[in-house]
Short mmCIF file of C-alpha atoms in Angstrom, two decimals:
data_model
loop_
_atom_site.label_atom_id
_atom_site.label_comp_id
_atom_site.label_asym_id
_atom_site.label_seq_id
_atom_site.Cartn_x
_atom_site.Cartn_y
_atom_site.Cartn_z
CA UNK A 922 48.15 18.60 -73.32
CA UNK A 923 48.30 21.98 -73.35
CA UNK A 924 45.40 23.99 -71.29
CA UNK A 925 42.33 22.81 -69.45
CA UNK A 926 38.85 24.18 -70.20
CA UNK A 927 36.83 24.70 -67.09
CA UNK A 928 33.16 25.69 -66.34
CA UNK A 929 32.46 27.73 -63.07
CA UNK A 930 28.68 27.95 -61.84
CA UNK A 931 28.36 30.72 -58.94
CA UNK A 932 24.94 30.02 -57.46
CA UNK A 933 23.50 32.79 -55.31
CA UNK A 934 20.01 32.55 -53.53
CA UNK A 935 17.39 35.03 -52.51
CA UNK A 936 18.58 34.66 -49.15
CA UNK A 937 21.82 35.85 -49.86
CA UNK A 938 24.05 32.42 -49.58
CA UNK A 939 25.96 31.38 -52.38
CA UNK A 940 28.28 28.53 -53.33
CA UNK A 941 30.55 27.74 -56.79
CA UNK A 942 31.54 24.86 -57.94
CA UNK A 943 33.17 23.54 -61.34
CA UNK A 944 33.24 21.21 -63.95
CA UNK A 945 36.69 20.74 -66.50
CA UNK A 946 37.39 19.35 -69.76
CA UNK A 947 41.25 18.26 -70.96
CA UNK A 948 41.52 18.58 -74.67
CA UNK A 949 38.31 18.61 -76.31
CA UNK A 950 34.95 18.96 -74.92
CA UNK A 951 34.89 22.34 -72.74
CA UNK A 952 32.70 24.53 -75.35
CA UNK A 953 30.44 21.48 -75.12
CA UNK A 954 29.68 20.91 -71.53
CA UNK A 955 29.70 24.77 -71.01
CA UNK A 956 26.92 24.84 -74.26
CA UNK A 957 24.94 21.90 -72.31
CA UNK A 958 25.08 23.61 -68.57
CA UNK A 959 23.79 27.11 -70.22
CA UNK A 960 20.74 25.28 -71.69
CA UNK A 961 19.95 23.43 -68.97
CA UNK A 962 20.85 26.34 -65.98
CA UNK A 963 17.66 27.81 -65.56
CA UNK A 964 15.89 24.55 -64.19
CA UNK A 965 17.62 25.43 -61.33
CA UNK A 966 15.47 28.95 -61.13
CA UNK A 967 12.75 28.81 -57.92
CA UNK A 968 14.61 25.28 -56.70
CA UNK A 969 15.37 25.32 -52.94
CA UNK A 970 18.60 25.05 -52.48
CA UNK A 971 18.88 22.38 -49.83
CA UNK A 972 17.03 19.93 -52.13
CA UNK A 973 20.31 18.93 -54.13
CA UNK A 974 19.61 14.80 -54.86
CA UNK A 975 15.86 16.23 -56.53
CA UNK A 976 17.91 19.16 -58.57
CA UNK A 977 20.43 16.61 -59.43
CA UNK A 978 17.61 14.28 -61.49
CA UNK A 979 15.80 17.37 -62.61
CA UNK A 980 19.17 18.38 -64.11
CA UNK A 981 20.06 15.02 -65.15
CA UNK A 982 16.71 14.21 -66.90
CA UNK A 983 16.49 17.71 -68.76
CA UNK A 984 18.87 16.53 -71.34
CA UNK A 985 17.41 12.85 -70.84
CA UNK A 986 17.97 11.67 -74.61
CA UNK A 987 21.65 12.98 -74.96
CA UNK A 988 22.27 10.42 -72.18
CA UNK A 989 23.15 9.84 -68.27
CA UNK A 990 26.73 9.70 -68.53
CA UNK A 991 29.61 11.60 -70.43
CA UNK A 992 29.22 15.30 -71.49
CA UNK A 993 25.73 15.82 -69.70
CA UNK A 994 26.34 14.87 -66.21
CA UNK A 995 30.04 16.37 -66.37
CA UNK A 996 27.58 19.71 -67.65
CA UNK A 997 25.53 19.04 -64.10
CA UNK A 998 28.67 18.85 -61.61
CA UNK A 999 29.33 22.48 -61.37
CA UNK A 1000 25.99 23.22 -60.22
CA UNK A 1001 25.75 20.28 -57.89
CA UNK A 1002 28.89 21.43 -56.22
CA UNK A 1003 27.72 24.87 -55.73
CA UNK A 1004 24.83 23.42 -54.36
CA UNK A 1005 26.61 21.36 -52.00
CA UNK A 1006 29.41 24.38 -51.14
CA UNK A 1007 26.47 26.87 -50.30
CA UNK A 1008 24.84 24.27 -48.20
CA UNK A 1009 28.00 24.08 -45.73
CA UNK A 1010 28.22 27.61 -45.72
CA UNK A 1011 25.10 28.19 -44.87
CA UNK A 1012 25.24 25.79 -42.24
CA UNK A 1013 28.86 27.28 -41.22
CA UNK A 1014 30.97 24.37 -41.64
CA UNK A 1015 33.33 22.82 -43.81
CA UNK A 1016 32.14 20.11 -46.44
CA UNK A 1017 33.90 17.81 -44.91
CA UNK A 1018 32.00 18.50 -41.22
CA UNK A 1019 28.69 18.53 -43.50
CA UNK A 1020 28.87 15.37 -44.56
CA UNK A 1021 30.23 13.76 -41.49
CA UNK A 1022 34.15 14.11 -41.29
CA UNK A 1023 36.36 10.23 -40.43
CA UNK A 1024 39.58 12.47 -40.15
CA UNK A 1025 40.86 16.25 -39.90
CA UNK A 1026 44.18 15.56 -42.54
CA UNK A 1027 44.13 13.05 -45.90
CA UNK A 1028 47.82 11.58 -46.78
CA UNK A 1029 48.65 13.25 -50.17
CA UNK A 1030 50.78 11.76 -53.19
CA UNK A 1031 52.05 13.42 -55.54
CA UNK A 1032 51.27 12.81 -59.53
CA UNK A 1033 52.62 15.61 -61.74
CA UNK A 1034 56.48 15.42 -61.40
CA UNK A 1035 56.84 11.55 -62.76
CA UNK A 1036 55.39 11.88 -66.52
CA UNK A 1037 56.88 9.89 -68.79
CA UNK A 1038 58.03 12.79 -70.76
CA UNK A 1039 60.44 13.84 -68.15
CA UNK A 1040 63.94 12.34 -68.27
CA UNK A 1041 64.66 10.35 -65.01
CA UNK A 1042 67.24 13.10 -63.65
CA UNK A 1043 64.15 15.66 -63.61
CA UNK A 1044 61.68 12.96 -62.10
CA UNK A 1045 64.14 12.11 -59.59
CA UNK A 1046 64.66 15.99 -58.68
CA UNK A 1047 61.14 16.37 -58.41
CA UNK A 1048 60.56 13.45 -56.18
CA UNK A 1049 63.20 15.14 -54.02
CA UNK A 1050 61.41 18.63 -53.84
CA UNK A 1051 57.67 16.86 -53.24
CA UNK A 1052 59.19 15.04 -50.06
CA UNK A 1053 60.71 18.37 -48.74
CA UNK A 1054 57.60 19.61 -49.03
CA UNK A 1055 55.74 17.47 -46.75
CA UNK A 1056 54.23 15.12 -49.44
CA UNK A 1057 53.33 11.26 -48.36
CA UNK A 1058 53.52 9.20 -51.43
CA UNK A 1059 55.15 9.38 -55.13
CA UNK A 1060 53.11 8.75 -58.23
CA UNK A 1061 54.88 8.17 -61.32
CA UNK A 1062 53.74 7.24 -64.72
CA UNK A 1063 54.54 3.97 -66.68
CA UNK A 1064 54.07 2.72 -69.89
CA UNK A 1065 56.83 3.39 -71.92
CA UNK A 1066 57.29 1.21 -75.41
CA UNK A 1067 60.04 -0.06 -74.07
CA UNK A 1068 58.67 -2.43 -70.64
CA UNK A 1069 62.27 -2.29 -69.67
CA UNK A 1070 62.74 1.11 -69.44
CA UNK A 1071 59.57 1.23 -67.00
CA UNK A 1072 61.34 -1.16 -64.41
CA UNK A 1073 64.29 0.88 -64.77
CA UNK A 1074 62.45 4.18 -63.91
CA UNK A 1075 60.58 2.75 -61.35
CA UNK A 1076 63.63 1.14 -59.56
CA UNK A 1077 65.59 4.28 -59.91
CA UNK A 1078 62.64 6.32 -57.79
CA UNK A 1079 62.04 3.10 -55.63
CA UNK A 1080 65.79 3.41 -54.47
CA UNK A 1081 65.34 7.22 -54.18
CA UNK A 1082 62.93 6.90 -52.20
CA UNK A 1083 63.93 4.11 -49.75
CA UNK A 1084 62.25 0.55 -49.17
CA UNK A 1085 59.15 1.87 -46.95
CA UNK A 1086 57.80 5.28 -48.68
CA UNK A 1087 54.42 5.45 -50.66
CA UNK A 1088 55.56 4.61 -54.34
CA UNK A 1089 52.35 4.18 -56.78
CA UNK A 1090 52.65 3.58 -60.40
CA UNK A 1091 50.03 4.50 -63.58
CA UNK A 1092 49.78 3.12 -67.10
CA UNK A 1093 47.02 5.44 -67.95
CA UNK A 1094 45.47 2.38 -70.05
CA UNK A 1095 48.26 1.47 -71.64
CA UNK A 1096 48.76 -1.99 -71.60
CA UNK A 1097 46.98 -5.09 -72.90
CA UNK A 1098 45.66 -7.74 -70.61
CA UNK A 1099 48.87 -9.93 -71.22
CA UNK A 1100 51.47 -7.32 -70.71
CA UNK A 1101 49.51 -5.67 -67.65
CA UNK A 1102 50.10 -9.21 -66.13
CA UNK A 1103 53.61 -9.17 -67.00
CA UNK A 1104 54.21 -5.89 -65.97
CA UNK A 1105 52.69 -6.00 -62.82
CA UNK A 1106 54.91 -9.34 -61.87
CA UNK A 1107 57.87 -7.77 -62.71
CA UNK A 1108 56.97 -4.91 -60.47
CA UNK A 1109 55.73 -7.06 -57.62
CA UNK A 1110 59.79 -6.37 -56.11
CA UNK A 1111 59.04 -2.84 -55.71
CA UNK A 1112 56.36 -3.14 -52.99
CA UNK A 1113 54.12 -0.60 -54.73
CA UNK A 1114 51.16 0.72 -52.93
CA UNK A 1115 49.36 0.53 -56.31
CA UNK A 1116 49.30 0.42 -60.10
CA UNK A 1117 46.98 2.33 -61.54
CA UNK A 1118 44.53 1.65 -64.94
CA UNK A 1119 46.94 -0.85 -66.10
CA UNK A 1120 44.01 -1.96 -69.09
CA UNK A 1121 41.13 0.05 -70.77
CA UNK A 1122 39.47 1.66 -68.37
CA UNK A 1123 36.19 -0.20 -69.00
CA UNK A 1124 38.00 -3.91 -68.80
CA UNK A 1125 36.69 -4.52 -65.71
CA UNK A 1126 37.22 -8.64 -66.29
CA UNK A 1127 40.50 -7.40 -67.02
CA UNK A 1128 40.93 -4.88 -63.99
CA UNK A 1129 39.60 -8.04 -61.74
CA UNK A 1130 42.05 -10.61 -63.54
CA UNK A 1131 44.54 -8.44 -62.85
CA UNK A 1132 43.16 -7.55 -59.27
CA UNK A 1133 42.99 -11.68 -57.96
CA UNK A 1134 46.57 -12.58 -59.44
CA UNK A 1135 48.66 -9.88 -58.19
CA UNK A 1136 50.10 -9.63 -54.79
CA UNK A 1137 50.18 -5.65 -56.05
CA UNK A 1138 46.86 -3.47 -55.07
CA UNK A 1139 44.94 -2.24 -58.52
CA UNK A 1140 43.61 1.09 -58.58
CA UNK A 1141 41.00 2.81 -61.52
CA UNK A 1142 37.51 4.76 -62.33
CA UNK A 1143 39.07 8.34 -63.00
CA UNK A 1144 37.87 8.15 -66.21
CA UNK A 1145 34.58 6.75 -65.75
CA UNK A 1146 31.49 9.32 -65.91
CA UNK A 1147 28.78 7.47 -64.16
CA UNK A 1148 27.70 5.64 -60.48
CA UNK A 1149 26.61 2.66 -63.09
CA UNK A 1150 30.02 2.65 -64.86
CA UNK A 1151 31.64 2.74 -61.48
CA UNK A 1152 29.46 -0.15 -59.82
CA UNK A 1153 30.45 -2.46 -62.96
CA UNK A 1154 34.07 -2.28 -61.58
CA UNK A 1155 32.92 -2.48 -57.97
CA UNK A 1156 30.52 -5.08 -58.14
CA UNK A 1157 33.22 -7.70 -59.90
CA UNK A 1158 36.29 -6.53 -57.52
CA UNK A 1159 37.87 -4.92 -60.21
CA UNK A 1160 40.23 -3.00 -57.78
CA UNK A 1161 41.50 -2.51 -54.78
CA UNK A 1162 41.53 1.76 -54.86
CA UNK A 1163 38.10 3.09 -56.52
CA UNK A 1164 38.96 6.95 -57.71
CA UNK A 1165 36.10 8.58 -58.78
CA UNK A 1166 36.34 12.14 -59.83
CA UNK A 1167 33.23 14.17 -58.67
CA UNK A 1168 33.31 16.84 -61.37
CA UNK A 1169 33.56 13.73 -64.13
CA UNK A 1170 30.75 11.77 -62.46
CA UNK A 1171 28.14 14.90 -62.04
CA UNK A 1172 29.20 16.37 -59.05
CA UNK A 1173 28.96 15.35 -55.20
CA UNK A 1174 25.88 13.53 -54.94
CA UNK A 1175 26.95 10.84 -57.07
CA UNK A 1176 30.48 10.86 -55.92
CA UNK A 1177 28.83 10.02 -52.56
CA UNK A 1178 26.89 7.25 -53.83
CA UNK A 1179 29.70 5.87 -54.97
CA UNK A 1180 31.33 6.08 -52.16
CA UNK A 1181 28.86 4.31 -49.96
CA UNK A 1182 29.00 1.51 -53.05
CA UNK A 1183 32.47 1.14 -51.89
CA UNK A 1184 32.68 1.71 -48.50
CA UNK A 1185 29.90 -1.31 -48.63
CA UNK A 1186 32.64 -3.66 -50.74
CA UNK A 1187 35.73 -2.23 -48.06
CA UNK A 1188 37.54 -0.90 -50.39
CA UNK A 1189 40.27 1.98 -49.92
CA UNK A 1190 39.16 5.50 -51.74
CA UNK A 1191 41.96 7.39 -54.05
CA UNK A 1192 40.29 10.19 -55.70
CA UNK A 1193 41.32 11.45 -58.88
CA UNK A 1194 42.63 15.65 -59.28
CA UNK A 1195 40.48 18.22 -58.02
CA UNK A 1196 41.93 18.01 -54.42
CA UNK A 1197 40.22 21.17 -53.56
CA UNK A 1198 36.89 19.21 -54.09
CA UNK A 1199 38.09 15.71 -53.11
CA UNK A 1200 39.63 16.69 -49.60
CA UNK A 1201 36.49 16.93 -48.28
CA UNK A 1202 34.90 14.28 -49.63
CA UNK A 1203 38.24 11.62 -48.86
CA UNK A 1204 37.65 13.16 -45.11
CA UNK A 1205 34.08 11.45 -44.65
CA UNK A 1206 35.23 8.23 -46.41
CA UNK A 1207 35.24 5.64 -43.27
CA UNK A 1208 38.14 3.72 -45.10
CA UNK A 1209 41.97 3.73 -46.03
CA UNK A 1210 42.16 7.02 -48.42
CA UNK A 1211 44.52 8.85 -50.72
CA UNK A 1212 44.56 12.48 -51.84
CA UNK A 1213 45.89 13.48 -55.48
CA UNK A 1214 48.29 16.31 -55.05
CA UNK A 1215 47.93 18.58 -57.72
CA UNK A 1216 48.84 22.31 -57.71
CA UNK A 1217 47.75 23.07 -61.34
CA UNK A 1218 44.25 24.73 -59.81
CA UNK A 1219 46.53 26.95 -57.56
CA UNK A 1220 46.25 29.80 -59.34
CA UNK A 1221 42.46 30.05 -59.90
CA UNK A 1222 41.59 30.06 -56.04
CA UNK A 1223 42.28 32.94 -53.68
CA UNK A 1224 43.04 30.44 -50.45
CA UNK A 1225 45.53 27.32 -50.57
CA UNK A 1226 45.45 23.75 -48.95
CA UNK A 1227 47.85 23.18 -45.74
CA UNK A 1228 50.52 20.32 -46.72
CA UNK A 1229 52.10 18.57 -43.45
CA UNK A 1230 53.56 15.61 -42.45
CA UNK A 1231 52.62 13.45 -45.62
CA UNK A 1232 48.92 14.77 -45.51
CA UNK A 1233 46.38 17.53 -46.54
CA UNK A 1234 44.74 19.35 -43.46
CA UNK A 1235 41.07 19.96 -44.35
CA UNK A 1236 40.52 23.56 -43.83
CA UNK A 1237 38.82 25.05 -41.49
CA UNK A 1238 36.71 27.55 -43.64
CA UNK A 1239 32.73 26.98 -44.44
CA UNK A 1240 31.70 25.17 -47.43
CA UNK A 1241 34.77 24.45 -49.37
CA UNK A 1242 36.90 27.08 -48.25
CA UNK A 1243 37.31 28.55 -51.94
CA UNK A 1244 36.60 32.19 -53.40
CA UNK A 1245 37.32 32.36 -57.65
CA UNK A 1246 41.00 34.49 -57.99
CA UNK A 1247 41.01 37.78 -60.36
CA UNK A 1248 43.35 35.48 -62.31
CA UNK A 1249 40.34 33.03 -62.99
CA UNK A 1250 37.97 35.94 -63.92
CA UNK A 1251 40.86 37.44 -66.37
CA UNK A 1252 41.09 34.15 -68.09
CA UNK A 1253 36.87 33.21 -68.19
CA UNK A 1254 36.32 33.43 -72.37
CA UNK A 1255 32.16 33.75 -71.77
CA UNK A 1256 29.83 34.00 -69.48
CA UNK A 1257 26.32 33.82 -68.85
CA UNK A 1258 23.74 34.86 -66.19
CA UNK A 1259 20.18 33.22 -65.24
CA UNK A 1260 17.67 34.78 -63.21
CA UNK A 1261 14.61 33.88 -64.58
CA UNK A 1262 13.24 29.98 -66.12
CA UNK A 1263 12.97 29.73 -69.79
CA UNK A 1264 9.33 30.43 -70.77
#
């Protein structure tokens, strides 16, 4: 992987308020969401802005026959968070205060110094540097060809690290049933807080196999697009951490349907990148949470997230405390303005 596509929507209203939010695409699929969300922006024109669950069906349904899931409502997040950003600023409070905040700081793991790219001296050295920072918890990925080289890896960080610190694991869907239950015996020693997507990320029999043998928690959804595709791994305890990703699922309303979906089953809440986004929405989850740590987006925002004691401190600035950089307007390809519905 080798760049990330994303699609801003800046949302201003007559009044004067305005909120941005965004969508993002790795590898393929950018040009298409950003084709869908220019076709469909201008059922947005003469909306009231407070009314974001009725703009998020009229959204949804206006490209009705391409689907509800995948491309279109990935197309819909970036207005939906906008919506939801302009609504806390225009009440003067953070998202998180919106919506009802549980907690003022999330603990934060870290995910992008353990890929299995990286030889174990650098992974090591960058476990290091994310504790001196102030990180809580160490992600690193597995799923090498070689099962024994995982173990190795994982006990090398595990002794790092010491007995007691936050140690997750991810197979990014790499294993089969048989070997996921394998695997995740052999790693049972390493008292991991959990292993991530172990099977396809649609296995949910597999996921809740998986879930009811091992002493280790299960964690999954990143990938899924949907509040249906998430409630099929929900409904049949298919894990232990649910991590939706707003901008993949349509935006915020969703996200918090999901989250209600979960917080009904009592399960802990890990949501996946986008922490500028998912801080807020982690702070109004009533149960155990996780943050993903990831400072790829750093350099498209003006303002940065506060990093102490093994958690991110949800800022104090309205909506969700985010203005677009110059560096993000230098590197927008196309862009396209709507101030009037499609006749």
């Amino acid at each position: 992987m080798t760049e990330i596509a994303f699609l801003f929507a800046e949302i201003t209203t007559e009044a004067g308020y305005s909120g941005i939010g965004f969508g993002y695409s790795k590898r393929a699929g950018g040009p298409g969401m950003y084709a869908h969300a220019k076709e469909i922006a201008d059922e947005l024109i003469g909306e009231d802005p407070s009314d974001i669950g009725k703009i998020w069906d009229k959204l949804v349904w206006a490209g009705a026959s391409m689907g509800r899931t995948g491309l279109t409502t990935q197309a819909i997040a970036a207005f939906d968070i906008a919506l939801w950003d302009l609504k806390a600023k225009r009440a003067g409070l953070p998202l998180a205060k919106l919506l009802g905040a549980h907690r003022d700081a999330v603990r934060c793991y870290n995910t992008s110094g353990g890929y299995l790219s990286m030889p174990l001296e650098q992974v090591l050295e960058n476990v290091t540097t994310s504790v001196a920072r102030g990180i809580g918890g160490i992600k690193i990925k597995v799923g090498q060809p070689d099962v024994k080289e995982d173990l190795r890896r994982v006990e090398a960080v595990r002794h790092h690290l010491g007995d007691t610190f936050p140690l997750m694991v991810d197979a990014n869907q790499q294993w089969d049933r048989a070997t996921a239950l394998r695997v995740g015996r052999a790693l049972e020693r390493f008292d991991l807080t959990w292993i991530e997507e172990p099977v396809d990320c649609y296995d949910a029999e597999g996921h809740a196999r998986l879930a009811a043998t091992l002493d280790t928690p299960i964690a999954t959804g990143e990938m899924l697009t949907s509040i249906d595709e998430h409630w099929n791994l929900i409904r049949q305890d298919a894990s232990d951490f649910v991590q939706p990703d707003a901008p993949r699922v349509g935006g915020i309303t969703p996200f918090l349907r999901i989250m209600a979906l979960a917080d009904h089953r009592k399960l802990s809440l890990a949501p996946h990148f986008a922490m500028e986004i998912h801080l807020h929405l982690a702070a109004a989850y009533p149960g155990i949470t996780w943050l993903e740590h990831f400072e790829w987006l750093e350099p498209l925002f003006n303002e940065r997230l506060e990093l102490r004691d093994g958690h991110m401190t949800v800022p104090d600035r309205p909506g969700l405390g985010f203005s677009l950089s110059e560096q993000a307007r230098a590197w927008t390809s196309d862009r396209v303005t709507v101030t009037e519905p499609r006749v």
